[in-house]
């Protein structure tokens, strides 16, 4: 198994000044991370340049919160892979449940975004996950499988991260149990068909549940929302420790 990927998604939080302050507090706490992991932050587009400068030379990487499938054009509010890469961005989140819900993004569009990202040299972080009612109705596996299969069509799984984010666990404080998260991440791994694909768990990940999540055999990373806004808490997440026996 390759390196784990610990990602923070700031969503619509953090001005440039706040991003700068975050970096000053965060960097000393992640100065000697173990070499088995990558850590990245996905700030709002406006804070990318500032954060890239603040993190330069630290090894902490930057992700975009989305990416368009076209190189340029009349797409108000969107951003291209080249625009992100100009600032050293290495990853792009696609298919997060928020744009799926608020902007009605489809699996087909998400796949186009992921393909464009990969072709440009960005690692797509493809988010998948079921809603509360889909889980209640026994639909979770079918929904996730469809999102995975359509999302990864035409992609190289070696240059991909898949994030399992049950919608009912996002921002709610309700973490999916570690064993169930691991089971679904294992299924995702088998549907991708590449044993070494990085599969993250996301949904109310915090400093106090990170060690248990990262001890699971099929979870090799996390996508963190709310808890990535606090430099001390996110540094603890980045410094997760898995007991030797796990
Ligand atoms: P949360 O968000 O950690 O605040 O639950 C996770 C996400 O949306 O990626």
CSV table of C-alpha atoms and ligand atoms in Angstrom, one decimal:
chain,number,residue,atom,x,y,z
A,1,UNK,CA,0.0,0.0,0.0
A,2,UNK,CA,1.3,3.5,-0.9
A,3,UNK,CA,1.1,6.6,1.2
A,4,UNK,CA,-2.1,7.6,3.0
A,5,UNK,CA,-3.7,10.9,2.0
A,6,UNK,CA,-5.0,13.2,4.7
A,7,UNK,CA,-7.0,16.1,3.2
A,8,UNK,CA,-8.6,19.1,4.7
A,9,UNK,CA,-11.5,20.7,2.8
A,10,UNK,CA,-12.1,24.2,3.9
A,11,UNK,CA,-15.3,24.7,1.9
A,12,UNK,CA,-16.4,28.3,1.9
A,13,UNK,CA,-14.2,29.3,4.9
A,14,UNK,CA,-11.0,31.3,5.3
A,15,UNK,CA,-10.1,34.6,3.8
A,16,UNK,CA,-6.4,35.1,2.7
A,17,UNK,CA,-5.6,36.6,6.1
A,18,UNK,CA,-7.2,33.7,7.9
A,19,UNK,CA,-5.3,31.2,5.7
A,20,UNK,CA,-2.1,32.9,6.5
A,21,UNK,CA,-2.7,32.7,10.2
A,22,UNK,CA,-3.7,29.1,9.9
A,23,UNK,CA,-0.4,28.2,8.1
A,24,UNK,CA,1.6,30.0,10.8
A,25,UNK,CA,0.0,28.0,13.6
A,26,UNK,CA,-0.2,24.7,11.6
A,27,UNK,CA,3.3,24.4,10.1
A,28,UNK,CA,5.3,24.0,13.3
A,29,UNK,CA,3.0,21.2,14.3
A,30,UNK,CA,3.5,19.2,11.2
A,31,UNK,CA,7.2,19.8,10.7
A,32,UNK,CA,8.2,16.1,11.3
A,33,UNK,CA,5.3,14.0,9.9
A,34,UNK,CA,6.0,10.3,9.3
A,35,UNK,CA,6.9,9.6,5.6
A,36,UNK,CA,4.0,7.2,5.2
A,37,UNK,CA,1.5,10.0,4.5
A,38,UNK,CA,0.6,13.0,2.4
A,39,UNK,CA,-1.2,16.0,3.8
A,40,UNK,CA,-3.1,18.5,1.8
A,41,UNK,CA,-5.5,21.5,2.3
A,42,UNK,CA,-8.2,22.5,-0.2
A,43,UNK,CA,-8.9,26.2,0.5
A,44,UNK,CA,-11.4,28.4,-1.4
A,45,UNK,CA,-10.0,29.5,-4.8
A,46,UNK,CA,-9.3,33.0,-3.6
A,47,UNK,CA,-6.9,31.8,-0.8
A,48,UNK,CA,-5.0,29.3,-3.0
A,49,UNK,CA,-2.2,31.7,-3.9
A,50,UNK,CA,-1.7,33.0,-0.4
A,51,UNK,CA,-1.7,29.5,1.1
A,52,UNK,CA,0.6,28.1,-1.6
A,53,UNK,CA,3.1,30.8,-0.7
A,54,UNK,CA,2.7,30.2,3.0
A,55,UNK,CA,3.2,26.4,2.6
A,56,UNK,CA,6.1,26.5,0.2
A,57,UNK,CA,8.8,24.1,1.0
A,58,UNK,CA,6.8,22.4,3.8
A,59,UNK,CA,5.6,19.4,1.9
A,60,UNK,CA,2.0,20.2,2.7
A,61,UNK,CA,0.1,20.1,-0.6
A,62,UNK,CA,-2.9,22.0,-2.0
A,63,UNK,CA,-6.1,20.8,-3.5
A,64,UNK,CA,-8.8,22.6,-5.5
A,65,UNK,CA,-12.4,22.2,-4.2
A,66,UNK,CA,-13.6,21.5,-7.8
A,67,UNK,CA,-12.3,21.7,-11.3
A,68,UNK,CA,-14.1,22.2,-14.7
A,69,UNK,CA,-13.9,19.8,-17.6
A,70,UNK,CA,-13.1,22.4,-20.2
A,71,UNK,CA,-9.8,24.2,-20.6
A,72,UNK,CA,-11.5,27.6,-20.8
A,73,UNK,CA,-14.8,29.1,-21.8
A,74,UNK,CA,-18.0,30.8,-20.8
A,75,UNK,CA,-18.5,29.0,-17.5
A,76,UNK,CA,-19.2,31.7,-14.9
A,77,UNK,CA,-18.0,30.7,-11.4
A,78,UNK,CA,-15.8,27.8,-12.6
A,79,UNK,CA,-12.1,27.1,-12.5
A,80,UNK,CA,-9.8,25.1,-14.9
A,81,UNK,CA,-7.1,22.6,-14.1
A,82,UNK,CA,-4.4,25.0,-15.5
A,83,UNK,CA,-5.6,27.8,-13.3
A,84,UNK,CA,-5.2,25.6,-10.3
A,85,UNK,CA,-1.9,24.2,-11.4
A,86,UNK,CA,-0.4,27.6,-12.0
A,87,UNK,CA,-0.4,27.8,-8.1
A,88,UNK,CA,1.1,24.4,-7.6
A,89,UNK,CA,-2.2,22.7,-6.8
A,90,UNK,CA,-1.8,18.9,-7.0
A,91,UNK,CA,-5.3,17.5,-6.2
A,92,UNK,CA,-8.9,18.4,-7.1
A,93,UNK,CA,-12.0,17.3,-5.2
A,94,UNK,CA,-14.8,16.2,-7.5
A,95,UNK,CA,-18.2,14.9,-6.8
A,96,UNK,CA,-18.5,16.2,-3.3
A,97,UNK,CA,-22.0,15.8,-2.0
A,98,UNK,CA,-22.5,19.6,-1.6
A,99,UNK,CA,-22.1,20.4,-5.3
A,100,UNK,CA,-24.0,17.2,-6.2
A,101,UNK,CA,-26.9,18.5,-4.0
A,102,UNK,CA,-26.7,22.3,-4.5
A,103,UNK,CA,-25.7,22.5,-8.1
A,104,UNK,CA,-27.2,19.2,-9.3
A,105,UNK,CA,-23.8,17.8,-10.5
A,106,UNK,CA,-24.3,14.4,-12.2
A,107,UNK,CA,-22.1,11.4,-12.3
A,108,UNK,CA,-21.4,12.1,-15.9
A,109,UNK,CA,-20.2,15.7,-15.2
A,110,UNK,CA,-18.2,14.4,-12.2
A,111,UNK,CA,-16.5,11.9,-14.4
A,112,UNK,CA,-15.6,14.6,-17.0
A,113,UNK,CA,-14.1,16.7,-14.2
A,114,UNK,CA,-12.1,13.8,-12.9
A,115,UNK,CA,-10.8,12.8,-16.4
A,116,UNK,CA,-9.8,16.4,-17.2
A,117,UNK,CA,-8.1,16.7,-13.9
A,118,UNK,CA,-6.1,13.5,-14.3
A,119,UNK,CA,-5.2,14.3,-17.9
A,120,UNK,CA,-3.8,17.6,-16.7
A,121,UNK,CA,-1.8,15.9,-14.0
A,122,UNK,CA,-4.0,16.6,-11.0
A,123,UNK,CA,-5.0,13.7,-8.7
A,124,UNK,CA,-8.9,13.7,-8.5
A,125,UNK,CA,-10.4,13.0,-5.1
A,126,UNK,CA,-13.7,11.5,-6.2
A,127,UNK,CA,-16.3,11.7,-3.4
A,128,UNK,CA,-19.1,9.1,-3.2
A,129,UNK,CA,-21.6,8.3,-0.5
A,130,UNK,CA,-25.2,7.6,0.3
A,131,UNK,CA,-27.9,9.8,1.9
A,132,UNK,CA,-29.7,8.9,5.2
A,133,UNK,CA,-32.8,7.7,3.3
A,134,UNK,CA,-30.8,5.7,0.9
A,135,UNK,CA,-29.1,3.9,3.8
A,136,UNK,CA,-32.4,3.4,5.6
A,137,UNK,CA,-33.9,2.0,2.4
A,138,UNK,CA,-31.0,-0.5,1.9
A,139,UNK,CA,-29.8,1.3,-1.1
A,140,UNK,CA,-26.4,2.4,0.1
A,141,UNK,CA,-24.2,-0.1,-1.7
A,142,UNK,CA,-26.1,0.2,-5.0
A,143,UNK,CA,-25.8,4.0,-4.9
A,144,UNK,CA,-22.1,4.0,-4.0
A,145,UNK,CA,-21.3,1.4,-6.6
A,146,UNK,CA,-23.0,3.5,-9.3
A,147,UNK,CA,-21.1,6.6,-8.2
A,148,UNK,CA,-17.8,4.8,-8.2
A,149,UNK,CA,-18.3,3.0,-11.5
A,150,UNK,CA,-19.5,6.0,-13.4
A,151,UNK,CA,-17.1,8.3,-11.7
A,152,UNK,CA,-13.9,6.4,-12.5
A,153,UNK,CA,-14.8,5.5,-16.1
A,154,UNK,CA,-11.7,6.0,-18.2
A,155,UNK,CA,-9.5,6.9,-15.2
A,156,UNK,CA,-6.1,5.5,-14.1
A,157,UNK,CA,-6.8,4.1,-10.6
A,158,UNK,CA,-3.1,4.6,-9.7
A,159,UNK,CA,-3.6,8.4,-9.9
A,160,UNK,CA,-6.8,8.6,-8.1
A,161,UNK,CA,-8.2,9.0,-4.6
A,162,UNK,CA,-11.8,7.9,-3.8
A,163,UNK,CA,-13.4,9.4,-0.7
A,164,UNK,CA,-16.3,7.5,0.9
A,165,UNK,CA,-18.4,10.2,2.6
A,166,UNK,CA,-21.8,9.1,3.8
A,167,UNK,CA,-23.9,12.3,3.5
A,168,UNK,CA,-25.6,11.7,6.9
A,169,UNK,CA,-22.1,11.9,8.6
A,170,UNK,CA,-21.0,15.2,6.9
A,171,UNK,CA,-21.0,18.1,9.3
A,172,UNK,CA,-23.4,16.3,11.6
A,173,UNK,CA,-21.1,15.0,14.3
A,174,UNK,CA,-22.4,11.5,13.4
A,175,UNK,CA,-19.3,9.5,12.3
A,176,UNK,CA,-19.9,6.3,10.5
A,177,UNK,CA,-18.7,3.4,12.7
A,178,UNK,CA,-15.1,2.5,11.9
A,179,UNK,CA,-16.0,-1.1,11.1
A,180,UNK,CA,-18.8,-0.1,8.7
A,181,UNK,CA,-16.7,2.7,7.1
A,182,UNK,CA,-14.0,0.1,6.6
A,183,UNK,CA,-16.4,-2.4,5.0
A,184,UNK,CA,-17.7,0.2,2.5
A,185,UNK,CA,-14.1,1.3,1.7
A,186,UNK,CA,-13.2,-2.3,1.0
A,187,UNK,CA,-16.2,-2.7,-1.3
A,188,UNK,CA,-15.1,0.5,-3.1
A,189,UNK,CA,-11.6,-0.9,-3.5
A,190,UNK,CA,-13.0,-4.0,-5.1
A,191,UNK,CA,-15.3,-2.0,-7.4
A,192,UNK,CA,-12.3,0.1,-8.5
A,193,UNK,CA,-10.5,-3.1,-9.1
A,194,UNK,CA,-7.1,-1.8,-8.1
A,195,UNK,CA,-5.9,-3.1,-4.7
A,196,UNK,CA,-3.6,-0.1,-4.1
A,197,UNK,CA,-6.2,2.7,-4.8
A,198,UNK,CA,-6.2,5.3,-2.0
A,199,UNK,CA,-9.7,5.1,-0.3
A,200,UNK,CA,-10.5,7.8,2.2
A,201,UNK,CA,-13.2,8.1,4.7
A,202,UNK,CA,-14.9,11.4,5.3
A,203,UNK,CA,-17.7,12.6,7.6
A,204,UNK,CA,-17.1,14.1,11.0
A,205,UNK,CA,-13.5,13.0,11.2
A,206,UNK,CA,-11.9,14.6,14.3
A,207,UNK,CA,-8.8,14.5,16.4
A,208,UNK,CA,-10.5,12.0,18.7
A,209,UNK,CA,-11.6,9.4,16.1
A,210,UNK,CA,-8.7,9.6,13.6
A,211,UNK,CA,-6.5,6.9,15.1
A,212,UNK,CA,-9.3,4.4,15.1
A,213,UNK,CA,-10.3,5.2,11.5
A,214,UNK,CA,-6.7,5.0,10.3
A,215,UNK,CA,-6.2,1.7,12.0
A,216,UNK,CA,-8.8,0.1,9.6
A,217,UNK,CA,-7.3,-2.1,6.9
A,218,UNK,CA,-9.2,-0.6,4.0
A,219,UNK,CA,-9.1,3.1,5.0
A,220,UNK,CA,-5.9,4.8,3.8
A,221,UNK,CA,-6.8,8.4,4.2
A,222,UNK,CA,-9.4,10.9,5.4
A,223,UNK,CA,-11.2,13.9,3.9
A,224,UNK,CA,-11.9,16.3,6.7
A,225,UNK,CA,-14.3,19.3,6.7
A,226,UNK,CA,-15.0,21.2,9.9
A,227,UNK,CA,-12.1,19.8,11.9
A,228,UNK,CA,-9.6,21.0,9.2
A,229,UNK,CA,-10.3,24.7,10.1
A,230,UNK,CA,-8.5,24.4,13.4
A,231,UNK,CA,-4.8,24.2,13.0
A,232,UNK,CA,-4.2,22.3,16.2
A,233,UNK,CA,-6.9,19.8,15.6
A,234,UNK,CA,-6.0,19.2,12.0
A,235,UNK,CA,-2.3,18.9,12.9
A,236,UNK,CA,-3.3,16.1,15.4
A,237,UNK,CA,-5.2,14.5,12.5
A,238,UNK,CA,-2.2,14.7,10.2
A,239,UNK,CA,-0.1,13.2,13.0
A,240,UNK,CA,-2.4,10.3,13.5
A,241,UNK,CA,-0.9,7.2,15.1
A,242,UNK,CA,-1.9,3.7,14.5
A,243,UNK,CA,-0.9,1.2,17.2
A,244,UNK,CA,1.7,-1.4,16.0
A,245,UNK,CA,-0.8,-4.2,16.6
A,246,UNK,CA,-3.4,-2.7,14.3
B,1,LIG,P1,-17.1,17.2,8.0
B,1,LIG,O1,-17.1,17.3,6.3
B,1,LIG,O2,-15.7,16.7,8.3
B,1,LIG,O3,-17.3,18.6,8.4
B,1,LIG,O4,-18.1,16.3,8.3
B,1,LIG,C1,-16.5,16.3,5.5
B,1,LIG,C2,-16.6,16.7,4.1
B,1,LIG,O5,-17.6,17.3,3.7
B,1,LIG,O6,-15.6,16.4,3.3
